[in-house]
mmCIF file of C-alpha atoms and ligand atoms in Angstrom:
data_model
loop_
_atom_site.group_PDB
_atom_site.id
_atom_site.type_symbol
_atom_site.label_atom_id
_atom_site.label_comp_id
_atom_site.label_asym_id
_atom_site.label_seq_id
_atom_site.Cartn_x
_atom_site.Cartn_y
_atom_site.Cartn_z
ATOM 1 C CA MET S 1358 -62.730 2.505 20.615
ATOM 2 C CA THR S 1359 -63.740 1.246 24.058
ATOM 3 C CA HIS S 1360 -62.880 3.060 27.241
ATOM 4 C CA ASP S 1361 -63.726 2.177 30.828
ATOM 5 C CA HIS S 1362 -63.521 5.628 32.406
ATOM 6 C CA ILE S 1363 -64.590 8.036 29.720
ATOM 7 C CA GLN S 1364 -67.394 8.197 27.177
ATOM 8 C CA PHE S 1365 -66.109 9.001 23.716
ATOM 9 C CA ASN S 1366 -68.107 9.628 20.590
ATOM 10 C CA ILE S 1367 -67.818 11.558 17.344
ATOM 11 C CA ASP S 1368 -70.838 13.249 15.822
ATOM 12 C CA GLN S 1369 -71.009 15.956 13.132
ATOM 13 C CA GLY S 1370 -67.278 16.602 13.362
ATOM 14 C CA VAL S 1371 -67.316 16.960 17.174
ATOM 15 C CA ALA S 1372 -65.419 14.499 19.348
ATOM 16 C CA ARG S 1373 -66.910 14.504 22.826
ATOM 17 C CA ILE S 1374 -64.797 13.227 25.720
ATOM 18 C CA THR S 1375 -66.861 12.804 28.894
ATOM 19 C CA LEU S 1376 -64.888 12.065 32.060
ATOM 20 C CA ASN S 1377 -66.904 9.265 33.566
ATOM 21 C CA ARG S 1378 -66.232 8.297 37.181
ATOM 22 C CA PRO S 1379 -69.125 10.298 38.646
ATOM 23 C CA ASP S 1380 -69.134 8.499 42.022
ATOM 24 C CA LYS S 1381 -65.576 9.855 42.524
ATOM 25 C CA LEU S 1382 -66.381 13.245 40.996
ATOM 26 C CA ASN S 1383 -64.482 12.046 37.891
ATOM 27 C CA SER S 1384 -61.159 12.211 39.757
ATOM 28 C CA PHE S 1385 -58.229 10.998 37.662
ATOM 29 C CA ASN S 1386 -56.866 7.512 38.119
ATOM 30 C CA GLN S 1387 -54.209 6.152 35.776
ATOM 31 C CA ALA S 1388 -56.718 4.315 33.592
ATOM 32 C CA MET S 1389 -58.858 7.410 33.024
ATOM 33 C CA ALA S 1390 -55.780 9.447 32.143
ATOM 34 C CA TYR S 1391 -54.760 6.850 29.545
ATOM 35 C CA ASP S 1392 -58.315 6.786 28.171
ATOM 36 C CA VAL S 1393 -58.225 10.575 27.716
ATOM 37 C CA GLN S 1394 -54.765 10.425 26.131
ATOM 38 C CA ASN S 1395 -55.917 7.748 23.660
ATOM 39 C CA ALA S 1396 -59.000 9.745 22.793
ATOM 40 C CA LEU S 1397 -56.901 12.885 22.233
ATOM 41 C CA ASP S 1398 -54.549 10.909 19.951
ATOM 42 C CA HIS S 1399 -57.561 9.754 17.974
ATOM 43 C CA CYS S 1400 -58.820 13.343 17.700
ATOM 44 C CA MET S 1401 -55.419 14.473 16.471
ATOM 45 C CA GLU S 1402 -55.142 11.794 13.777
ATOM 46 C CA ASN S 1403 -58.739 11.581 12.568
ATOM 47 C CA SER S 1404 -59.642 14.226 9.983
ATOM 48 C CA GLU S 1405 -63.340 13.566 10.642
ATOM 49 C CA VAL S 1406 -62.800 15.335 14.004
ATOM 50 C CA ARG S 1407 -62.853 19.122 13.610
ATOM 51 C CA CYS S 1408 -63.533 20.131 17.231
ATOM 52 C CA VAL S 1409 -63.009 18.435 20.603
ATOM 53 C CA LEU S 1410 -65.300 18.911 23.606
ATOM 54 C CA ILE S 1411 -64.281 17.802 27.115
ATOM 55 C CA THR S 1412 -66.848 17.642 29.908
ATOM 56 C CA GLY S 1413 -67.731 15.584 32.972
ATOM 57 C CA ALA S 1414 -70.478 13.087 33.808
ATOM 58 C CA GLY S 1415 -72.695 13.713 36.833
ATOM 59 C CA ARG S 1416 -72.468 16.727 39.127
ATOM 60 C CA GLY S 1417 -68.735 17.416 38.792
ATOM 61 C CA PHE S 1418 -66.259 18.190 36.022
ATOM 62 C CA CYS S 1419 -63.334 16.501 37.749
ATOM 63 C CA ALA S 1420 -61.807 16.518 41.247
ATOM 64 C CA GLY S 1421 -58.151 16.179 40.238
ATOM 65 C CA GLN S 1422 -55.957 13.256 41.167
ATOM 66 C CA ASP S 1423 -57.793 10.257 42.645
ATOM 67 C CA LEU S 1424 -56.433 10.532 46.165
ATOM 68 C CA GLU S 1425 -57.183 6.906 47.007
ATOM 69 C CA GLU S 1426 -54.984 5.826 44.125
ATOM 70 C CA ALA S 1427 -52.348 8.370 45.169
ATOM 71 C CA ILE S 1428 -51.854 6.740 48.569
ATOM 72 C CA ALA S 1429 -52.221 3.119 47.459
ATOM 73 C CA PRO S 1430 -49.179 1.058 48.557
ATOM 74 C CA ASP S 1431 -48.343 0.169 44.949
ATOM 75 C CA SER S 1432 -48.781 3.730 43.719
ATOM 76 C CA ALA S 1433 -46.064 5.049 41.429
ATOM 77 C CA ARG S 1434 -43.807 7.933 42.515
ATOM 78 C CA ILE S 1435 -45.562 11.285 42.170
ATOM 79 C CA GLU S 1436 -43.124 12.407 39.461
ATOM 80 C CA GLU S 1437 -44.191 9.389 37.432
ATOM 81 C CA HIS S 1438 -47.899 10.224 37.885
ATOM 82 C CA VAL S 1439 -47.277 13.735 36.655
ATOM 83 C CA GLU S 1440 -45.152 12.651 33.698
ATOM 84 C CA THR S 1441 -47.375 9.787 32.551
ATOM 85 C CA LYS S 1442 -50.841 11.131 33.376
ATOM 86 C CA TYR S 1443 -51.029 14.889 33.360
ATOM 87 C CA ASN S 1444 -48.153 16.210 31.238
ATOM 88 C CA PRO S 1445 -49.125 14.177 28.152
ATOM 89 C CA MET S 1446 -52.714 15.444 28.312
ATOM 90 C CA VAL S 1447 -51.576 19.075 28.445
ATOM 91 C CA ARG S 1448 -49.100 18.562 25.602
ATOM 92 C CA LYS S 1449 -51.705 16.813 23.441
ATOM 93 C CA ILE S 1450 -54.389 19.454 24.058
ATOM 94 C CA ARG S 1451 -51.975 22.227 23.073
ATOM 95 C CA ALA S 1452 -50.626 20.254 20.084
ATOM 96 C CA ILE S 1453 -53.962 19.293 18.480
ATOM 97 C CA GLU S 1454 -54.429 21.831 15.703
ATOM 98 C CA LYS S 1455 -58.197 21.848 16.199
ATOM 99 C CA PRO S 1456 -60.203 23.738 18.827
ATOM 100 C CA VAL S 1457 -60.524 22.011 22.212
ATOM 101 C CA ILE S 1458 -63.427 23.244 24.348
ATOM 102 C CA ALA S 1459 -63.797 22.524 28.070
ATOM 103 C CA ALA S 1460 -67.422 22.596 29.243
ATOM 104 C CA VAL S 1461 -67.046 22.713 33.025
ATOM 105 C CA ASN S 1462 -70.299 21.336 34.388
ATOM 106 C CA GLY S 1463 -69.402 21.323 38.107
ATOM 107 C CA VAL S 1464 -66.408 21.446 40.402
ATOM 108 C CA ALA S 1465 -62.980 21.435 38.708
ATOM 109 C CA ALA S 1466 -60.248 20.868 41.297
ATOM 110 C CA GLY S 1467 -56.472 20.467 41.233
ATOM 111 C CA ALA S 1468 -55.098 18.955 38.032
ATOM 112 C CA CYS S 1469 -58.567 19.162 36.463
ATOM 113 C CA ALA S 1470 -58.938 22.906 36.930
ATOM 114 C CA ASN S 1471 -55.647 23.271 35.095
ATOM 115 C CA LEU S 1472 -56.677 20.737 32.472
ATOM 116 C CA ALA S 1473 -59.669 22.966 31.718
ATOM 117 C CA PHE S 1474 -57.518 26.107 31.674
ATOM 118 C CA CYS S 1475 -55.143 24.654 29.064
ATOM 119 C CA CYS S 1476 -58.046 24.125 26.647
ATOM 120 C CA ASP S 1477 -58.704 26.691 23.922
ATOM 121 C CA ILE S 1478 -62.110 27.855 25.087
ATOM 122 C CA VAL S 1479 -63.541 27.284 28.570
ATOM 123 C CA ILE S 1480 -67.257 27.603 29.201
ATOM 124 C CA ALA S 1481 -68.909 26.781 32.503
ATOM 125 C CA ALA S 1482 -72.182 26.176 34.288
ATOM 126 C CA GLU S 1483 -72.998 28.952 36.713
ATOM 127 C CA SER S 1484 -72.731 26.569 39.690
ATOM 128 C CA ALA S 1485 -69.258 25.347 38.607
ATOM 129 C CA LYS S 1486 -66.364 25.986 40.984
ATOM 130 C CA PHE S 1487 -62.635 26.115 40.268
ATOM 131 C CA ILE S 1488 -60.143 25.218 42.991
ATOM 132 C CA GLN S 1489 -56.353 25.135 42.916
ATOM 133 C CA SER S 1490 -56.731 22.551 45.654
ATOM 134 C CA PHE S 1491 -53.141 21.258 45.590
ATOM 135 C CA ILE S 1492 -52.049 23.400 48.531
ATOM 136 C CA ASN S 1493 -54.953 22.136 50.653
ATOM 137 C CA ILE S 1494 -53.256 18.720 50.684
ATOM 138 C CA GLY S 1495 -49.687 20.020 50.822
ATOM 139 C CA LEU S 1496 -48.904 19.793 47.102
ATOM 140 C CA VAL S 1497 -47.916 22.303 44.448
ATOM 141 C CA PRO S 1498 -49.758 23.052 41.181
ATOM 142 C CA ASP S 1499 -49.214 20.835 38.151
ATOM 143 C CA THR S 1500 -50.892 20.151 34.779
ATOM 144 C CA GLY S 1501 -49.497 23.409 33.416
ATOM 145 C CA GLY S 1502 -51.063 25.609 36.085
ATOM 146 C CA THR S 1503 -47.896 27.562 36.829
ATOM 147 C CA TYR S 1504 -47.454 28.158 33.089
ATOM 148 C CA PHE S 1505 -50.964 29.164 32.062
ATOM 149 C CA LEU S 1506 -52.325 30.865 35.189
ATOM 150 C CA PRO S 1507 -49.811 33.743 35.440
ATOM 151 C CA ARG S 1508 -50.115 34.278 31.702
ATOM 152 C CA ILE S 1509 -53.911 34.375 31.792
ATOM 153 C CA VAL S 1510 -54.660 36.153 35.071
ATOM 154 C CA GLY S 1511 -51.325 37.753 36.016
ATOM 155 C CA LEU S 1512 -48.768 36.838 38.651
ATOM 156 C CA HIS S 1513 -50.551 38.148 41.730
ATOM 157 C CA ARG S 1514 -53.918 36.540 41.062
ATOM 158 C CA ALA S 1515 -52.180 33.289 40.130
ATOM 159 C CA THR S 1516 -50.254 33.482 43.391
ATOM 160 C CA ALA S 1517 -53.384 34.045 45.475
ATOM 161 C CA MET S 1518 -55.256 31.258 43.699
ATOM 162 C CA THR S 1519 -52.487 28.691 44.056
ATOM 163 C CA MET S 1520 -51.408 29.659 47.584
ATOM 164 C CA LEU S 1521 -54.884 30.026 49.104
ATOM 165 C CA GLY S 1522 -56.617 27.097 47.380
ATOM 166 C CA GLU S 1523 -59.992 28.824 47.653
ATOM 167 C CA LYS S 1524 -63.102 27.971 45.665
ATOM 168 C CA MET S 1525 -63.642 30.381 42.767
ATOM 169 C CA THR S 1526 -67.093 30.711 41.213
ATOM 170 C CA ALA S 1527 -67.686 30.482 37.470
ATOM 171 C CA ASP S 1528 -68.585 34.190 37.362
ATOM 172 C CA GLU S 1529 -65.346 35.119 39.145
ATOM 173 C CA ALA S 1530 -63.384 32.916 36.762
ATOM 174 C CA ARG S 1531 -65.073 34.584 33.799
ATOM 175 C CA ASP S 1532 -64.374 38.049 35.195
ATOM 176 C CA ILE S 1533 -60.616 37.370 35.285
ATOM 177 C CA GLY S 1534 -60.454 35.721 31.870
ATOM 178 C CA LEU S 1535 -60.243 32.043 32.811
ATOM 179 C CA VAL S 1536 -63.707 31.282 31.472
ATOM 180 C CA TYR S 1537 -65.160 32.672 28.252
ATOM 181 C CA ARG S 1538 -68.888 32.331 28.979
ATOM 182 C CA VAL S 1539 -71.072 31.138 31.858
ATOM 183 C CA PHE S 1540 -74.456 29.468 31.265
ATOM 184 C CA PRO S 1541 -77.329 28.480 33.541
ATOM 185 C CA ASP S 1542 -76.671 24.900 34.648
ATOM 186 C CA ALA S 1543 -79.546 23.449 32.626
ATOM 187 C CA GLU S 1544 -78.296 25.122 29.436
ATOM 188 C CA LEU S 1545 -74.594 24.260 29.529
ATOM 189 C CA ALA S 1546 -74.731 20.924 27.691
ATOM 190 C CA GLU S 1547 -76.744 22.336 24.801
ATOM 191 C CA ALA S 1548 -74.641 25.501 24.620
ATOM 192 C CA ALA S 1549 -71.460 23.407 24.574
ATOM 193 C CA THR S 1550 -72.773 21.184 21.786
ATOM 194 C CA GLU S 1551 -73.886 24.206 19.746
ATOM 195 C CA LEU S 1552 -70.522 25.910 20.139
ATOM 196 C CA ALA S 1553 -68.604 22.735 19.263
ATOM 197 C CA GLN S 1554 -70.769 22.038 16.205
ATOM 198 C CA ARG S 1555 -70.343 25.632 15.063
ATOM 199 C CA MET S 1556 -66.565 25.408 15.407
ATOM 200 C CA ALA S 1557 -66.540 22.039 13.601
ATOM 201 C CA LYS S 1558 -67.956 23.836 10.547
ATOM 202 C CA MET S 1559 -65.334 26.588 10.606
ATOM 203 C CA PRO S 1560 -62.091 26.657 8.547
ATOM 204 C CA THR S 1561 -60.279 23.999 10.569
ATOM 205 C CA ARG S 1562 -56.839 24.616 9.057
ATOM 206 C CA ALA S 1563 -57.033 28.324 9.895
ATOM 207 C CA LEU S 1564 -58.219 27.516 13.428
ATOM 208 C CA GLY S 1565 -55.299 25.119 13.830
ATOM 209 C CA LEU S 1566 -52.784 27.630 12.520
ATOM 210 C CA THR S 1567 -54.260 30.285 14.828
ATOM 211 C CA LYS S 1568 -53.707 27.933 17.756
ATOM 212 C CA ARG S 1569 -50.126 27.279 16.662
ATOM 213 C CA MET S 1570 -49.511 31.034 16.501
ATOM 214 C CA LEU S 1571 -51.003 31.655 19.933
ATOM 215 C CA ASN S 1572 -48.929 28.800 21.403
ATOM 216 C CA GLN S 1573 -45.788 30.339 19.936
ATOM 217 C CA SER S 1574 -46.681 33.881 21.007
ATOM 218 C CA LEU S 1575 -46.329 32.832 24.651
ATOM 219 C CA ARG S 1576 -42.539 32.644 24.235
ATOM 220 C CA HIS S 1577 -41.811 34.895 21.242
ATOM 221 C CA THR S 1578 -40.643 38.482 20.802
ATOM 222 C CA LEU S 1579 -42.769 40.805 18.651
ATOM 223 C CA ASP S 1580 -40.420 40.408 15.682
ATOM 224 C CA GLU S 1581 -40.454 36.628 15.961
ATOM 225 C CA GLN S 1582 -44.227 36.654 16.124
ATOM 226 C CA LEU S 1583 -44.594 38.980 13.147
ATOM 227 C CA ALA S 1584 -42.517 36.493 11.164
ATOM 228 C CA VAL S 1585 -44.776 33.643 12.301
ATOM 229 C CA GLU S 1586 -47.860 35.625 11.244
ATOM 230 C CA ARG S 1587 -46.368 36.240 7.777
ATOM 231 C CA GLU S 1588 -45.543 32.555 7.322
ATOM 232 C CA LEU S 1589 -48.792 31.096 8.620
ATOM 233 C CA GLN S 1590 -50.966 33.670 6.885
ATOM 234 C CA GLY S 1591 -49.312 32.413 3.713
ATOM 235 C CA GLN S 1592 -50.300 28.853 4.582
ATOM 236 C CA ALA S 1593 -53.868 29.870 5.471
ATOM 237 C CA GLY S 1594 -54.120 31.840 2.251
ATOM 238 C CA ARG S 1595 -53.410 28.705 0.225
ATOM 239 C CA THR S 1596 -56.205 26.624 1.805
ATOM 240 C CA THR S 1597 -59.355 25.600 -0.029
ATOM 241 C CA ASP S 1598 -61.368 27.130 2.813
ATOM 242 C CA ASN S 1599 -59.800 30.558 2.207
ATOM 243 C CA ALA S 1600 -60.801 30.369 -1.471
ATOM 244 C CA GLU S 1601 -64.296 29.282 -0.427
ATOM 245 C CA GLY S 1602 -64.565 32.076 2.180
ATOM 246 C CA ILE S 1603 -63.687 34.789 -0.350
ATOM 247 C CA ALA S 1604 -65.905 33.301 -3.080
ATOM 248 C CA ALA S 1605 -68.849 33.048 -0.681
ATOM 249 C CA PHE S 1606 -68.359 36.664 0.418
ATOM 250 C CA LEU S 1607 -68.306 37.938 -3.150
ATOM 251 C CA GLU S 1608 -71.285 35.768 -4.138
ATOM 252 C CA LYS S 1609 -73.196 36.944 -1.044
ATOM 253 C CA ARG S 1610 -73.818 33.409 0.234
ATOM 254 C CA LYS S 1611 -72.834 31.419 3.341
ATOM 255 C CA PRO S 1612 -69.459 29.694 3.027
ATOM 256 C CA VAL S 1613 -69.215 25.923 3.268
ATOM 257 C CA PHE S 1614 -65.863 25.162 4.876
ATOM 258 C CA ARG S 1615 -64.494 21.644 4.575
ATOM 259 C CA GLY S 1616 -61.529 22.013 6.880
ATOM 260 C CA GLU S 1617 -59.092 21.774 3.984
HETATM 261 O O1 T3D B 165 -50.229 12.022 43.491
HETATM 262 C C1 T3D B 165 -50.243 12.626 42.423
HETATM 263 O O2 T3D B 165 -50.513 12.048 41.349
HETATM 264 C C2 T3D B 165 -49.931 14.096 42.368
HETATM 265 C C3 T3D B 165 -50.842 14.813 41.449
HETATM 266 C C4 T3D B 165 -51.742 15.680 41.946
HETATM 267 C C5 T3D B 165 -52.701 16.356 41.074
HETATM 268 C C6 T3D B 165 -53.923 16.820 41.825
HETATM 269 O O3 T3D B 165 -54.955 16.967 41.206
HETATM 270 S S1 T3D B 165 -53.794 17.115 43.498
HETATM 271 C C7 T3D B 165 -55.461 17.615 43.947
HETATM 272 C C8 T3D B 165 -56.338 16.405 44.196
HETATM 273 N N1 T3D B 165 -57.731 16.782 44.412
HETATM 274 C C9 T3D B 165 -58.144 17.297 45.562
HETATM 275 O O4 T3D B 165 -57.428 17.473 46.511
HETATM 276 C C10 T3D B 165 -59.635 17.570 45.647
HETATM 277 C C11 T3D B 165 -60.279 16.658 46.697
HETATM 278 N N2 T3D B 165 -61.709 16.827 46.679
HETATM 279 C C12 T3D B 165 -62.321 17.871 47.256
HETATM 280 O O5 T3D B 165 -61.707 18.765 47.830
HETATM 281 C C13 T3D B 165 -63.814 17.883 47.204
HETATM 282 O O6 T3D B 165 -64.260 16.588 46.898
HETATM 283 C C14 T3D B 165 -64.350 18.868 46.143
HETATM 284 C C15 T3D B 165 -64.134 20.304 46.642
HETATM 285 C C16 T3D B 165 -63.677 18.666 44.799
HETATM 286 C C17 T3D B 165 -65.882 18.646 45.979
HETATM 287 O O7 T3D B 165 -66.498 18.679 47.251
HETATM 288 P P1 T3D B 165 -67.984 18.131 47.398
HETATM 289 O O8 T3D B 165 -68.401 18.438 48.813
HETATM 290 O O9 T3D B 165 -68.807 18.667 46.296
HETATM 291 O O10 T3D B 165 -67.894 16.551 47.144
HETATM 292 P P2 T3D B 165 -67.329 15.423 48.129
HETATM 293 O O11 T3D B 165 -68.427 14.919 49.009
HETATM 294 O O12 T3D B 165 -66.081 15.905 48.789
HETATM 295 O O13 T3D B 165 -66.904 14.278 47.089
HETATM 296 C C18 T3D B 165 -67.859 13.376 46.506
HETATM 297 C C19 T3D B 165 -67.240 12.008 46.452
HETATM 298 O O14 T3D B 165 -66.109 12.062 45.580
HETATM 299 C C20 T3D B 165 -66.708 11.558 47.802
HETATM 300 O O15 T3D B 165 -66.825 10.141 47.861
HETATM 301 P P3 T3D B 165 -67.899 9.441 48.834
HETATM 302 O O16 T3D B 165 -67.645 9.939 50.220
HETATM 303 O O17 T3D B 165 -69.248 9.892 48.304
HETATM 304 O O18 T3D B 165 -67.654 7.974 48.649
HETATM 305 C C21 T3D B 165 -65.265 11.951 47.740
HETATM 306 O O19 T3D B 165 -64.446 11.198 48.602
HETATM 307 C C22 T3D B 165 -64.949 11.640 46.289
HETATM 308 N N3 T3D B 165 -63.803 12.427 45.830
HETATM 309 C C23 T3D B 165 -63.774 13.750 45.626
HETATM 310 N N4 T3D B 165 -62.568 14.104 45.232
HETATM 311 C C24 T3D B 165 -61.831 12.997 45.182
HETATM 312 C C25 T3D B 165 -62.611 11.910 45.564
HETATM 313 N N5 T3D B 165 -62.145 10.664 45.628
HETATM 314 C C26 T3D B 165 -60.836 10.499 45.296
HETATM 315 N N6 T3D B 165 -60.044 11.490 44.901
HETATM 316 C C27 T3D B 165 -60.485 12.746 44.832
HETATM 317 N N7 T3D B 165 -59.688 13.723 44.399
#
């Protein structure tokens, strides 16, 4: 696969998507959005991929919508940008039944902050900053921000973040549950690779079913969710990896999960 605006490679079960317009802080133009969507499709369909890692090239993670493209005379209507660029990425990230990790190496602004927050696990460099910068240019949040933020941090914090458009540090983001772990800048890339490789060796079907359950829990009642747990535990219990996990425990050895 060739892409102009991302780097994409698969190694040891990890698909790495690197947003790659560093001179524009990896801001999203249409072509980069399509590159990411294609890469996510590939990750979804290819059983060799057992974990996805999204990060940015250069000093930033991603600065949101490319504002030069946004004001170009031939630019599409904003609704079309949102529907063709951002919404598909959010839907694909939530639909891939494999873990998707965001390794936020620098500033994550606007749509890109929310792209990170819709991933399964967010880790960040200690100098990374998160900004709901939409309001600073007279826009409203998109890319799932008004769905995920109140659910993750609560209504009032989500309101302050989206209405004030202030820079939030990685430590602050970790303290309110938006980021799982923060690493010294020089250690982020290695930590991200280690985490992704570890997850790529885990029971992929069970990870995928866990993600499906968590997705559903966001809109279910307790009784509905208990029914989902019964059903999907049944599916997990019939995987080869479950048999391997139990056998390895009883034989006092490390399990070798094949994602099946
Ligand atoms: O129209 C639609 O499609 C609607 C959808 C909207 C979704 C959104 O994401 S709206 C939010 C868009 N993003 C922003 O408003 C953020 C704009 N950028 C910034 O506020 C700052 O750049 C940052 C706070 C992110 C980082 O600041 P700093 O000081 O570290 O970097 P910088 O010097 O501002 O930027 C470095 C370069 O990247 C610079 O180019 P230059 O001068 O070196 O040639 C800057 O213009 C460029 N850049 C940064 N962000 C964008 C950008 N170029 C285009 N679009 C950007 N979003």
